[in-house]
Coordinates of N, CA and C in Angstrom, one line a residue:
Y1 N 0.8 -1.2 0.0 CA 0.0 0.0 0.0 C 0.9 1.3 0.0
V2 N 1.9 1.3 0.9 CA 2.7 2.5 1.0 C 3.4 2.7 -0.4
A3 N 3.9 1.6 -1.0 CA 4.6 1.7 -2.3 C 3.7 2.3 -3.3
S4 N 2.5 1.9 -3.4 CA 1.5 2.4 -4.4 C 1.2 3.9 -4.1
C5 N 1.1 4.3 -2.8 CA 0.9 5.7 -2.5 C 2.1 6.5 -2.9
R6 N 3.3 6.0 -2.6 CA 4.5 6.7 -3.0 C 4.6 6.9 -4.5
A7 N 4.2 5.8 -5.3 CA 4.2 5.9 -6.7 C 3.2 6.9 -7.2
R8 N 2.0 7.0 -6.5 CA 1.0 8.0 -6.9 C 1.5 9.4 -6.6
A9 N 2.2 9.6 -5.5 CA 2.8 10.9 -5.1 C 3.8 11.3 -6.2
A10 N 4.6 10.4 -6.6 CA 5.6 10.7 -7.7 C 4.9 11.1 -9.0
E11 N 3.8 10.4 -9.3 CA 3.0 10.7 -10.5 C 2.4 12.1 -10.5
I12 N 1.9 12.4 -9.3 CA 1.3 13.7 -9.2 C 2.4 14.8 -9.3
A13 N 3.5 14.6 -8.6 CA 4.6 15.6 -8.6 C 5.1 15.7 -10.0
A14 N 5.3 14.6 -10.7 CA 5.7 14.7 -12.1 C 4.7 15.4 -13.0
A15 N 3.5 15.2 -12.8 CA 2.4 15.9 -13.5 C 2.5 17.4 -13.3
I16 N 2.7 17.8 -12.0 CA 2.8 19.2 -11.7 C 4.0 19.8 -12.5
L17 N 5.2 19.1 -12.4 CA 6.4 19.6 -13.1 C 6.2 19.7 -14.6
A18 N 5.5 18.7 -15.1 CA 5.2 18.7 -16.6 C 4.2 19.8 -17.0
G19 N 3.5 20.3 -16.1 CA 2.4 21.3 -16.4 C 1.1 20.7 -16.8
S20 N 1.0 19.3 -16.6 CA -0.3 18.7 -17.0 C -1.3 18.6 -15.8
M21 N -0.9 19.0 -14.6 CA -1.8 19.1 -13.5 C -1.6 20.5 -12.9
P22 N -2.7 21.2 -12.6 CA -2.5 22.5 -12.0 C -1.8 22.4 -10.6
L23 N -0.9 23.3 -10.4 CA 0.0 23.3 -9.2 C -0.8 23.2 -7.9
L24 N -1.8 24.0 -7.7 CA -2.5 24.0 -6.4 C -3.3 22.7 -6.3
D25 N -3.9 22.2 -7.4 CA -4.6 20.9 -7.3 C -3.7 19.8 -6.8
G26 N -2.5 19.7 -7.5 CA -1.5 18.7 -7.2 C -1.0 18.8 -5.7
C27 N -0.8 20.0 -5.3 CA -0.3 20.2 -3.9 C -1.3 19.7 -2.9
H28 N -2.6 20.0 -3.2 CA -3.6 19.5 -2.3 C -3.7 18.0 -2.3
L29 N -3.6 17.4 -3.4 CA -3.6 15.9 -3.5 C -2.4 15.3 -2.8
L30 N -1.2 16.0 -2.9 CA 0.0 15.5 -2.3 C -0.1 15.6 -0.8
D31 N -0.7 16.7 -0.3 CA -0.9 16.9 1.1 C -1.8 15.8 1.7
Q32 N -2.8 15.4 0.9 CA -3.7 14.3 1.3 C -3.0 13.0 1.4
L33 N -2.0 12.8 0.6 CA -1.2 11.5 0.6 C -0.1 11.5 1.7
S34 N 0.1 12.6 2.4 CA 1.3 12.7 3.3 C 1.4 11.6 4.3
S35 N 0.3 11.2 4.9 CA 0.3 10.1 5.9 C 0.5 8.7 5.3
A36 N -0.1 8.6 4.1 CA 0.0 7.3 3.4 C 1.4 6.9 2.9
V37 N 2.2 7.9 2.6 CA 3.5 7.7 2.1 C 4.5 7.4 3.2
E38 N 4.1 7.5 4.4 CA 4.9 7.2 5.6 C 6.2 7.9 5.6
V39 N 6.1 9.3 5.6 CA 7.3 10.1 5.8 C 7.1 10.7 7.2
P40 N 8.2 11.2 7.8 CA 8.2 11.8 9.1 C 7.3 13.1 9.1
D41 N 6.7 13.4 10.2 CA 5.8 14.6 10.3 C 6.5 15.9 9.9
N42 N 7.9 15.9 10.0 CA 8.6 17.1 9.7 C 9.3 17.0 8.3
D43 N 8.8 16.1 7.5 CA 9.3 16.0 6.1 C 9.2 17.3 5.4
P44 N 10.3 17.8 4.9 CA 10.3 19.2 4.2 C 9.4 19.2 3.0
D45 N 9.4 18.2 2.2 CA 8.6 18.2 1.0 C 7.2 18.2 1.3
F46 N 6.7 17.3 2.1 CA 5.3 17.2 2.4 C 4.9 18.3 3.3
G47 N 5.8 18.9 4.1 CA 5.6 20.1 4.8 C 5.2 21.3 3.9
A48 N 5.9 21.3 2.7 CA 5.7 22.4 1.7 C 4.3 22.2 1.2
F49 N 3.9 21.0 0.9 CA 2.5 20.8 0.3 C 1.5 21.1 1.4
S50 N 1.7 20.8 2.6 CA 0.8 21.1 3.7 C 0.7 22.6 3.9
L51 N 1.8 23.3 3.8 CA 1.7 24.8 3.9 C 0.9 25.4 2.8
I52 N 1.1 24.9 1.5 CA 0.3 25.4 0.4 C -1.1 25.1 0.5
Q53 N -1.4 23.9 1.0 CA -2.8 23.5 1.2 C -3.5 24.4 2.2
S54 N -2.8 24.6 3.3 CA -3.3 25.4 4.4 C -3.6 26.9 4.0
E55 N -2.7 27.4 3.2 CA -2.8 28.8 2.7 C -3.8 29.0 1.6
T56 N -4.2 27.9 1.0 CA -5.2 28.0 -0.2 C -6.4 27.2 0.0
D57 N -6.7 26.7 1.2 CA -7.8 25.8 1.5 C -9.2 26.5 1.3
A58 N -9.2 27.9 1.3 CA -10.5 28.6 1.1 C -10.8 28.7 -0.4
L59 N -9.9 28.4 -1.3 CA -10.1 28.6 -2.7 C -10.7 27.3 -3.3
P60 N -11.4 27.5 -4.4 CA -12.0 26.3 -5.0 C -10.9 25.6 -5.8
I61 N -10.3 24.5 -5.2 CA -9.2 23.8 -5.8 C -9.7 22.4 -6.1
G62 N -9.3 21.8 -7.2 CA -9.6 20.4 -7.6 C -11.1 20.2 -7.8
Q63 N -11.6 19.1 -7.2 CA -13.0 18.8 -7.4 C -14.0 19.9 -6.8
A64 N -13.5 20.6 -5.9 CA -14.4 21.7 -5.3 C -14.8 22.7 -6.3
R65 N -14.0 22.8 -7.4 CA -14.4 23.8 -8.4 C -15.8 23.5 -9.0
G66 N -16.1 22.3 -9.0 CA -17.4 21.9 -9.6 C -18.6 22.3 -8.8
L67 N -18.3 22.7 -7.5 CA -19.4 23.2 -6.6 C -19.6 24.7 -6.7
W68 N -18.8 25.4 -7.5 CA -18.9 26.8 -7.6 C -19.5 27.3 -8.9
T69 N -20.1 28.4 -8.9 CA -20.7 29.0 -10.1 C -19.6 29.5 -11.0
R70 N -19.9 29.6 -12.3 CA -18.9 30.2 -13.2 C -18.5 31.6 -12.8
D71 N -19.5 32.4 -12.4 CA -19.3 33.8 -12.0 C -18.3 33.8 -10.8
A72 N -18.6 33.0 -9.8 CA -17.8 33.0 -8.6 C -16.3 32.5 -8.9
L73 N -16.2 31.5 -9.8 CA -14.9 31.1 -10.2 C -14.1 32.2 -10.9
A74 N -14.8 32.9 -11.8 CA -14.2 34.0 -12.5 C -13.8 35.1 -11.6
G75 N -14.5 35.3 -10.6 CA -14.2 36.4 -9.6 C -13.0 36.0 -8.8
L76 N -12.8 34.7 -8.5 CA -11.7 34.2 -7.7 C -10.4 33.9 -8.5
E77 N -10.6 33.9 -9.8 CA -9.4 33.5 -10.7 C -8.2 34.3 -10.4
P78 N -8.3 35.7 -10.2 CA -7.0 36.4 -9.9 C -6.4 36.0 -8.6
E79 N -7.2 35.6 -7.6 CA -6.7 35.1 -6.3 C -6.0 33.8 -6.5
I80 N -6.6 32.9 -7.3 CA -6.0 31.6 -7.6 C -4.7 31.7 -8.3
Q81 N -4.7 32.6 -9.3 CA -3.4 32.9 -10.0 C -2.3 33.4 -9.1
S82 N -2.7 34.3 -8.3 CA -1.7 34.9 -7.3 C -1.2 33.8 -6.4
A83 N -2.1 33.0 -5.9 CA -1.7 31.9 -5.0 C -0.8 30.9 -5.7
T84 N -1.1 30.7 -7.0 CA -0.2 29.7 -7.7 C 1.2 30.3 -7.9
I85 N 1.3 31.6 -8.2 CA 2.6 32.3 -8.3 C 3.3 32.2 -7.0
W86 N 2.6 32.5 -5.9 CA 3.2 32.4 -4.6 C 3.7 31.0 -4.3
A87 N 2.9 30.0 -4.6 CA 3.3 28.6 -4.2 C 4.3 28.0 -5.1
E88 N 4.5 28.4 -6.3 CA 5.4 27.8 -7.3 C 6.8 27.6 -6.8
P89 N 7.5 28.6 -6.2 CA 8.9 28.4 -5.7 C 8.9 27.5 -4.5
I90 N 7.8 27.3 -3.8 CA 7.8 26.3 -2.7 C 7.6 24.9 -3.2
A91 N 6.6 24.8 -4.1 CA 6.2 23.5 -4.6 C 7.1 22.8 -5.6
L92 N 7.7 23.5 -6.5 CA 8.5 22.9 -7.5 C 9.7 22.1 -7.0
P93 N 10.5 22.7 -6.1 CA 11.6 21.9 -5.5 C 11.1 20.7 -4.8
A94 N 10.0 20.8 -4.1 CA 9.4 19.7 -3.3 C 9.0 18.6 -4.3
C95 N 8.4 19.0 -5.4 CA 7.9 18.0 -6.4 C 9.1 17.3 -7.0
K96 N 10.2 18.1 -7.3 CA 11.4 17.4 -7.9 C 11.9 16.4 -6.9
S97 N 11.9 16.8 -5.6 CA 12.4 15.8 -4.6 C 11.6 14.6 -4.5
V98 N 10.3 14.8 -4.5 CA 9.3 13.6 -4.4 C 9.6 12.7 -5.6
V99 N 9.7 13.2 -6.8 CA 10.0 12.4 -8.0 C 11.3 11.6 -7.8
A100 N 12.3 12.3 -7.3 CA 13.6 11.7 -7.1 C 13.5 10.6 -6.0
R101 N 12.8 10.8 -5.0 CA 12.7 9.9 -3.9 C 11.8 8.7 -4.2
F102 N 10.7 8.9 -4.9 CA 9.7 7.8 -5.1 C 9.6 7.4 -6.5
G103 N 10.3 8.0 -7.4 CA 10.3 7.6 -8.8 C 9.0 7.9 -9.5
A104 N 9.1 8.1 -10.8 CA 7.9 8.4 -11.6 C 8.0 7.8 -13.0

């Protein structure tokens, strides 16, 4: 189970790096996997994903977007873009590390 979760984490991280998954969506997914990949609580990579998730949890990320109206999403798009720009220098090195650690 742990190996499959680690492989999934590497897939998500690689997708973020390739630009095929939105950065914030992927960080939220990686944060959700943090306990399943069995890393220490103070793991710097998963700590980065946790920080990003915590700072962006009020935004419609991932499947939550489907619960919002188009107008509401359009109004929040500048905030989502700003959060993505903020998160990028935190997330990308962590994603590279996850791919290196768990393979992709």
